[in-house]
Short mmCIF file of C-alpha atoms in Angstrom, two decimals:
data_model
loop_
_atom_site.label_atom_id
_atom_site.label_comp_id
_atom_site.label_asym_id
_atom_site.label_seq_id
_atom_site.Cartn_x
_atom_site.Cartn_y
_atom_site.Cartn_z
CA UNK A 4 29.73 -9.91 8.79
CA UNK A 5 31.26 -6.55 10.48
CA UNK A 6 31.90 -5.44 6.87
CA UNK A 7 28.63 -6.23 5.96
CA UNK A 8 26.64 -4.35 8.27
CA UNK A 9 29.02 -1.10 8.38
CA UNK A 10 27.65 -0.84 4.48
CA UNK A 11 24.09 -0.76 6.09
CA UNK A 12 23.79 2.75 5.12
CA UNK A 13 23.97 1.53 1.17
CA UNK A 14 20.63 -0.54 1.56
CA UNK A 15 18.71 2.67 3.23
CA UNK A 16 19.45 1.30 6.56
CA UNK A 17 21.50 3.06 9.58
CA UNK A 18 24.81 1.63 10.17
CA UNK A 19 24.86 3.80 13.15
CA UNK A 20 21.73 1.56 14.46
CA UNK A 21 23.79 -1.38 15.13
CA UNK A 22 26.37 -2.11 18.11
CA UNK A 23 29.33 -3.95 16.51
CA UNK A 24 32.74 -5.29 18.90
CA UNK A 25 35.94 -3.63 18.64
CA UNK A 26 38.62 -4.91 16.41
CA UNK A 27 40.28 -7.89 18.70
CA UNK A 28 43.79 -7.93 19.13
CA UNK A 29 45.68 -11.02 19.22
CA UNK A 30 45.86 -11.64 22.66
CA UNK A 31 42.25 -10.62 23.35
CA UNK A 32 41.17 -12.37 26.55
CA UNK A 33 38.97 -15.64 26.16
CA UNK A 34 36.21 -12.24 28.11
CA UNK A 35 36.49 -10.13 25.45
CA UNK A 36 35.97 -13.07 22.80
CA UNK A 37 33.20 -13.57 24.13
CA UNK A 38 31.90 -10.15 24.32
CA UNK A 39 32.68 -9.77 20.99
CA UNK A 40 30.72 -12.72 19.95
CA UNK A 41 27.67 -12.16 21.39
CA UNK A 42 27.77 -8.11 20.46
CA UNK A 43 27.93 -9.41 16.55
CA UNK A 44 25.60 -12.01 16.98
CA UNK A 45 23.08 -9.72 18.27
CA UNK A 46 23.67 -6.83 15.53
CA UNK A 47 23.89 -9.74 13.01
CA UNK A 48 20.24 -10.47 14.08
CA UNK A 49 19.28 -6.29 14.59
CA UNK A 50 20.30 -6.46 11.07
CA UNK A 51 18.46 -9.22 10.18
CA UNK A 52 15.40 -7.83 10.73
CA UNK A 53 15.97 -4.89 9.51
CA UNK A 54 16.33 -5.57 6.17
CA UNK A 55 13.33 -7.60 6.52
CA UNK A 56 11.18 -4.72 6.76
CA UNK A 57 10.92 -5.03 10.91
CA UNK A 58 12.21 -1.87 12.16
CA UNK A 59 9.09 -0.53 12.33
CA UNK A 60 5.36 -1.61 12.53
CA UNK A 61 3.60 -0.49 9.12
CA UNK A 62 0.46 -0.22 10.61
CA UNK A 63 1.90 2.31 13.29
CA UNK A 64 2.25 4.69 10.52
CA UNK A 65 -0.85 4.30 9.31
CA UNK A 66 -3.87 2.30 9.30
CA UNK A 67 -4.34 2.10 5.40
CA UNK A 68 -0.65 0.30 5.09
CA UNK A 69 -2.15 -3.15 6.00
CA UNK A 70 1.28 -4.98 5.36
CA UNK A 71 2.74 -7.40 7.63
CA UNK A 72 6.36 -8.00 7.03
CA UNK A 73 7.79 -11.66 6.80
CA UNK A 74 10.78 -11.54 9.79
CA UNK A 75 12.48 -14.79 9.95
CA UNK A 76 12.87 -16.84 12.82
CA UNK A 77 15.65 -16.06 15.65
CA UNK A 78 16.81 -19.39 15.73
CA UNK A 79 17.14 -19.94 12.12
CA UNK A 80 19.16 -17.23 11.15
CA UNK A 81 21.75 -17.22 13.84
CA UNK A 82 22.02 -21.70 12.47
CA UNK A 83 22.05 -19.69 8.90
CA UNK A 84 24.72 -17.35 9.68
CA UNK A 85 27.08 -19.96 11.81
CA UNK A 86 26.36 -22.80 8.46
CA UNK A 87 27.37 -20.57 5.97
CA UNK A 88 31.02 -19.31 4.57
CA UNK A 89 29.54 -16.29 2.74
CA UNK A 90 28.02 -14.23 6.06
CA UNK A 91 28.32 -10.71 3.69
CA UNK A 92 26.22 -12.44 0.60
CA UNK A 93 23.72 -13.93 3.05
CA UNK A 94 22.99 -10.76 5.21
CA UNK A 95 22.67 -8.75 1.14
CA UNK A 96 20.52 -11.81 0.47
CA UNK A 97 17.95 -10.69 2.78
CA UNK A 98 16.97 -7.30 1.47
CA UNK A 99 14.18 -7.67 -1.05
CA UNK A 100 15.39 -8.96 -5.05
CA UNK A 101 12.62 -7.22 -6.16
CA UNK A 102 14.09 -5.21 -9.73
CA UNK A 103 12.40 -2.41 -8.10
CA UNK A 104 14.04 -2.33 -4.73
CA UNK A 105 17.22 -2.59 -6.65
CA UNK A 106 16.74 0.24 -8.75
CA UNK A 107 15.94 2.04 -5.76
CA UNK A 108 19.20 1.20 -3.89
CA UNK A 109 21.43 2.21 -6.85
CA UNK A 110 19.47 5.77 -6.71
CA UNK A 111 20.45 5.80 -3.48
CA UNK A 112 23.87 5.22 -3.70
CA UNK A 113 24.33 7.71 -6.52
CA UNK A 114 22.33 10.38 -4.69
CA UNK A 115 24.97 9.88 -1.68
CA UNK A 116 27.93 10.29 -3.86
CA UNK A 117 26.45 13.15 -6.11
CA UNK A 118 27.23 16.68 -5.20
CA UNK A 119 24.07 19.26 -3.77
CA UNK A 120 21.77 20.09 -6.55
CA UNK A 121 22.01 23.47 -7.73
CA UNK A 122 18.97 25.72 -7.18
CA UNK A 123 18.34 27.84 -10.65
CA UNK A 124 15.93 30.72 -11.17
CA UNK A 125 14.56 32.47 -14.20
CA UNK A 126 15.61 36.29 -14.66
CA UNK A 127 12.99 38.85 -14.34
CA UNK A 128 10.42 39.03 -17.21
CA UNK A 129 12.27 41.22 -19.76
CA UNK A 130 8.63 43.37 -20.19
CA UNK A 131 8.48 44.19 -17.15
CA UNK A 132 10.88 47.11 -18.17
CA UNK A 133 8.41 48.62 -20.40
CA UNK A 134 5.07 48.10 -18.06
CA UNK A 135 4.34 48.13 -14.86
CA UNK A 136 7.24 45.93 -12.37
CA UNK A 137 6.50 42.29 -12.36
CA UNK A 138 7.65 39.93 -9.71
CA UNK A 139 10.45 37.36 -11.22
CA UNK A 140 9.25 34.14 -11.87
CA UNK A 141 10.96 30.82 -10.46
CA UNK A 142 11.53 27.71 -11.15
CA UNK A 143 10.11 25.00 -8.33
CA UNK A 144 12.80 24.63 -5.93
CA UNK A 145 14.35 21.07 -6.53
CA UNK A 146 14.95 18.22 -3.23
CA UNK A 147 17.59 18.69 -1.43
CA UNK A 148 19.87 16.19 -1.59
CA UNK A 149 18.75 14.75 2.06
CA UNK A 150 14.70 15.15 0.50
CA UNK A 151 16.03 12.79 -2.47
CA UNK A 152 17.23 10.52 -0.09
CA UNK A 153 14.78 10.81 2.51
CA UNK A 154 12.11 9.58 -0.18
CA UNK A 155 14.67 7.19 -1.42
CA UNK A 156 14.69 5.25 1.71
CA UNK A 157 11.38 5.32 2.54
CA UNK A 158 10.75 3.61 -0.58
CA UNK A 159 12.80 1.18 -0.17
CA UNK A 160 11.37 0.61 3.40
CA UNK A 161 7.78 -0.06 1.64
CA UNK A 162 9.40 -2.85 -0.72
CA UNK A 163 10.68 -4.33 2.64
CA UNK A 164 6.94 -4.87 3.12
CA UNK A 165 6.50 -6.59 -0.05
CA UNK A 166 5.68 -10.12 -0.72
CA UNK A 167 9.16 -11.85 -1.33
CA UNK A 168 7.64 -13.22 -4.63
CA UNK A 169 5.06 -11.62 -6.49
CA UNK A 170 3.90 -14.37 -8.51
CA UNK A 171 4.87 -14.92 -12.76
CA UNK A 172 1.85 -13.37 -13.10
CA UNK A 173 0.44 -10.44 -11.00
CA UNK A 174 -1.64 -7.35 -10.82
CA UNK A 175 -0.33 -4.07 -8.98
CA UNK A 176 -2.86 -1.21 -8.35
CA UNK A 177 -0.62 2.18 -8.44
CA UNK A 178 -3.00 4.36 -5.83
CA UNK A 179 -1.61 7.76 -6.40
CA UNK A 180 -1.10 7.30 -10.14
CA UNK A 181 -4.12 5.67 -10.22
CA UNK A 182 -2.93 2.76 -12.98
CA UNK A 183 -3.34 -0.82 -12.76
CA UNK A 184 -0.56 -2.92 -14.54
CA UNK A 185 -0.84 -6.84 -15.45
CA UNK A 186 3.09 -8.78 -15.32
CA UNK A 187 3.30 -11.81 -16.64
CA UNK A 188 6.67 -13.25 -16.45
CA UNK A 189 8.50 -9.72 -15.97
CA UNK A 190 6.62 -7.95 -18.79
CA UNK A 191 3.76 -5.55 -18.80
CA UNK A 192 1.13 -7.43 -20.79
CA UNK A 193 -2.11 -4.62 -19.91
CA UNK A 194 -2.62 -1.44 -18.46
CA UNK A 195 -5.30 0.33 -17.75
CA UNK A 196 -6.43 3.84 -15.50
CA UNK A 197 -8.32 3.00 -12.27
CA UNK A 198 -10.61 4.68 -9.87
CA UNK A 199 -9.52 4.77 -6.49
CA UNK A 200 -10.65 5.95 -3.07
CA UNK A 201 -10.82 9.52 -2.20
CA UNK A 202 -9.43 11.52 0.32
CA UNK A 203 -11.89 10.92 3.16
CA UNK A 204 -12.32 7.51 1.93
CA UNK A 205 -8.61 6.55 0.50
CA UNK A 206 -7.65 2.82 -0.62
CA UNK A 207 -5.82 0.55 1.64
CA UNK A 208 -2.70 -0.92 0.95
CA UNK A 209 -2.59 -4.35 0.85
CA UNK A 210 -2.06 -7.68 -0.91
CA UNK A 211 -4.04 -10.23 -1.24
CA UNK A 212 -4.33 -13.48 -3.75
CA UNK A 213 -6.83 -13.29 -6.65
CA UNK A 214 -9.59 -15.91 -6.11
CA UNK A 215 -12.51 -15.29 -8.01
CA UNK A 216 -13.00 -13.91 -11.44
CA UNK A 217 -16.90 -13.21 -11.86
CA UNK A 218 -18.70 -12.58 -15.18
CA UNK A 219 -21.94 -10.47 -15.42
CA UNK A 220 -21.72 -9.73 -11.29
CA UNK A 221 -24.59 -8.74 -9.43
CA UNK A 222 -23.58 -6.10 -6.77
CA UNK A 223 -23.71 -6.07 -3.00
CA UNK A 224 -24.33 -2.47 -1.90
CA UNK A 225 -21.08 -2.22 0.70
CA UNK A 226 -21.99 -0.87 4.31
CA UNK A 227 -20.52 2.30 4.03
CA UNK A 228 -22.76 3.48 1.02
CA UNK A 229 -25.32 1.91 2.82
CA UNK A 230 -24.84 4.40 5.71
CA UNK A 231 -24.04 7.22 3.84
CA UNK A 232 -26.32 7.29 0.74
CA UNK A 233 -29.10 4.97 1.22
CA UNK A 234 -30.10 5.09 4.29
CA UNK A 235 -30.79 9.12 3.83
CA UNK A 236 -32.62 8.50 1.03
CA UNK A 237 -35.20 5.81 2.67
CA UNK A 238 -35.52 7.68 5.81
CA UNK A 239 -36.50 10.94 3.29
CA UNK A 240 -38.52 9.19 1.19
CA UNK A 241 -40.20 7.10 3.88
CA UNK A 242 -40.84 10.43 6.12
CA UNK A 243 -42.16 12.62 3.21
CA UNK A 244 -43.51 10.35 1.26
CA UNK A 245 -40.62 10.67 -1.48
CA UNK A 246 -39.07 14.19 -2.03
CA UNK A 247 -35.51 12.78 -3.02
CA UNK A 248 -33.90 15.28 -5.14
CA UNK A 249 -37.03 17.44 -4.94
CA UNK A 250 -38.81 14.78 -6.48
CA UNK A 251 -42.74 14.94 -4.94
CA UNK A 252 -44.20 11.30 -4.57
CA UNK A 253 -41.04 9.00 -4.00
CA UNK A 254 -41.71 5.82 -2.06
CA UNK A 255 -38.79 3.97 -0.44
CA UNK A 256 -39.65 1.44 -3.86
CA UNK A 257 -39.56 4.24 -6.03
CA UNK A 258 -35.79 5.07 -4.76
CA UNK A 259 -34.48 1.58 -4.89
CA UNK A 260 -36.27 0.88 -8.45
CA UNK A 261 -34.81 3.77 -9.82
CA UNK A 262 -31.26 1.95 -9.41
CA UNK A 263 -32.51 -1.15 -9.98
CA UNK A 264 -31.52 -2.74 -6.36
CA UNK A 265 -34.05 -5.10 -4.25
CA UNK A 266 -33.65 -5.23 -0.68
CA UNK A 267 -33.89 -8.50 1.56
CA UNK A 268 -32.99 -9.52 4.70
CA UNK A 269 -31.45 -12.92 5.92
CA UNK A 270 -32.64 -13.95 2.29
CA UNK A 271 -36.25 -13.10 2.25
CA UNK A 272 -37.25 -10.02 -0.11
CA UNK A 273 -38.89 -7.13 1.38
CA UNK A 274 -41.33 -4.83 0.86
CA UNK A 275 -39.19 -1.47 1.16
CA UNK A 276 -42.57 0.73 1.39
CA UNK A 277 -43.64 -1.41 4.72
CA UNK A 278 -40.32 -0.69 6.73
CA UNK A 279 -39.81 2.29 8.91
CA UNK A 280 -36.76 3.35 7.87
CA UNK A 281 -36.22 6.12 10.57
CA UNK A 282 -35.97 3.56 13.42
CA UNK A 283 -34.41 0.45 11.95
CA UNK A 284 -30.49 0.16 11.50
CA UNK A 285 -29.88 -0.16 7.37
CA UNK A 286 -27.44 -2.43 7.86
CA UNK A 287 -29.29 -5.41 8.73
CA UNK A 288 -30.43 -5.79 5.03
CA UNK A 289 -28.77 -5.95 1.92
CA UNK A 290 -29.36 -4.55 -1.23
CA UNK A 291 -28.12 -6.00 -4.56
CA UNK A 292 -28.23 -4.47 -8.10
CA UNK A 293 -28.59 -7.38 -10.46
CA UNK A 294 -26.80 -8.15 -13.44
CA UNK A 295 -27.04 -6.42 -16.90
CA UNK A 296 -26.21 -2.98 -18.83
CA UNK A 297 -26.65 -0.71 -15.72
CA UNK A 298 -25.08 -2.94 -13.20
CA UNK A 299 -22.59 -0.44 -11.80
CA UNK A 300 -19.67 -2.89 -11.55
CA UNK A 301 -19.98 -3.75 -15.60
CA UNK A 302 -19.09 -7.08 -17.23
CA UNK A 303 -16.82 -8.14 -14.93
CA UNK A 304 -15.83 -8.52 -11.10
CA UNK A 305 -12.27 -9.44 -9.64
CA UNK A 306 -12.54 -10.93 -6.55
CA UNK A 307 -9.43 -10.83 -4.01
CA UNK A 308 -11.07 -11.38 -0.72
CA UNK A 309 -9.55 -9.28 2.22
CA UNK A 310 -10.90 -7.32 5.44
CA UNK A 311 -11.15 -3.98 3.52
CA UNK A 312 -13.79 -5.48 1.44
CA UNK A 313 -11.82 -3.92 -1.57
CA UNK A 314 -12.39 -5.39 -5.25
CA UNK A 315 -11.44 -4.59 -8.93
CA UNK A 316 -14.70 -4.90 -11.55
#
């Protein structure tokens, strides 16, 4: 176990974080034994949880990592630990298997054993000696070699955060490359670009079992466009009788018609020209798009319900 977690360092952990006994001698008092024991038993468990993602609360970082890592039980894996002959391959047996995390980890250990990158600019643009001077041009700067690593670990810190099985068959969303890839058993069987959130409104990160797949949706205009686009427009339209877009002679009807949505509240369809829209709050009703060529989610919706009300059509 002592072997173990002084190789912390090779899974993007710090071996430094955990307080392990002195080597014993042979006449060690029945004190120091004890000691001993209970300082390795307690960085056996530090180490534990570390590798199951716990070092750190995701949602500390940020708000948008919605990811709750699964930390086993106290109890358990000190019975685990004492039960087993093969302490070193069950502490490795807690990182995540994931393929990716792997990869990740042998990065890392190259990157520790490979010397500094070397920096390497371009010469000065030979014309510049026959016009006037021109300032050299250079390359991007590469990572250092504690950047590489930096980002190394980090990553390997998110996996931690993973589901320990993704399922045969899954879907993962790639935000910042803005892909979506289908796996069924191990191989990519569709991909496809995405749309994602922008910068003042980005996409969580979460996961969350598929539940619903819906053909020809109707859609639910989501509060936030509610607040932030419709709502303007009614108030305009209801206070100058139109003008939306410069438009003379737009109704609160006119507006919704034009995007095909019908407002309702608690069920019952309303008349959108009879309500005041400067003094009631616009999310009490709800306005849905029906289904058909326009619809703005298309043929089909993927439902995954979670709190960021956050779908895939």
């Amino acid at each position: 176990a002592i072997a173990e977690i002084k190789k912390a360092d090779d899974w993007g952990l710090k071996a430094s974080a955990f307080d392990l006994p002195p080597a014993l001698t042979a006449d060690a008092t029945l004190q120091a034994r004890a000691d001993a024991e209970i300082r390795l038993g307690l960085a056996a468990l530090k180490y534990a949880r570390h590798a199951r993602g716990g070092r750190l609360e995701p949602q500390s970082i940020s708000k948008l990592l919605d990811r709750k890592p699964k930390i086993y039980d106290t109890k358990t894996l000190i019975e685990a630990l004492a039960a087993t002959e093969a302490t070193d391959t069950y502490l490795r047996g807690l990182h995540p298997r994931h393929v990716q995390f792997q990869n990740l980890r042998k990065a890392l250990v190259a990157t520790r054993n490979a010397a500094e990158p070397l920096v390497v600019e371009t010469a000065a643009d030979p014309a510049s000696a026959k016009g006037p001077a021109r300032k050299a041009a250079a390359r991007p700067k590469p990572d250092s070699k504690a950047d590489t690593i930096r980002r190394l670990v980090v990553n390997m810190e998110r996996w931690r955060w993973m589901p320990d099985d993704l399922g045969a068959f899954h879907v993962m969303n790639n935000v910042p490359e803005q892909i979506t890839t289908t796996y069924s058993s191990g191989k990519v069987v569709f991909t496809e670009r995405i749309v994602v959130g922008k910068p003042d409104t980005p996409t969580p990160n979460f996961t969350a079992d598929m539940q619903f797949v819906i053909f020809q949706p109707e859609w639910g205009v989501p509060g936030g466009i509610k607040t932030n686009e419709i709502g303007p427009m009614l108030r305009r339209a209801s206070a100058e009788g139109g003008g939306w877009f410069g438009d003379s002679g737009r109704t609160p009807s006119s507006v919704l018609a034009r995007h095909g949505l019908r407002v309702s509240v608690n069920g019952q369809v309303v008349n959108p020209d009879n309500v005041n829209w400067s003094s009631v709050d616009v999310n009490r009703f709800n306005f849905i798009q029906p289904a058909g060529p326009t619809n703005v989610l298309g043929v089909v919706k993927f439902r995954f319900p979670n709190k960021h009300d956050v779908y895939m059509h």
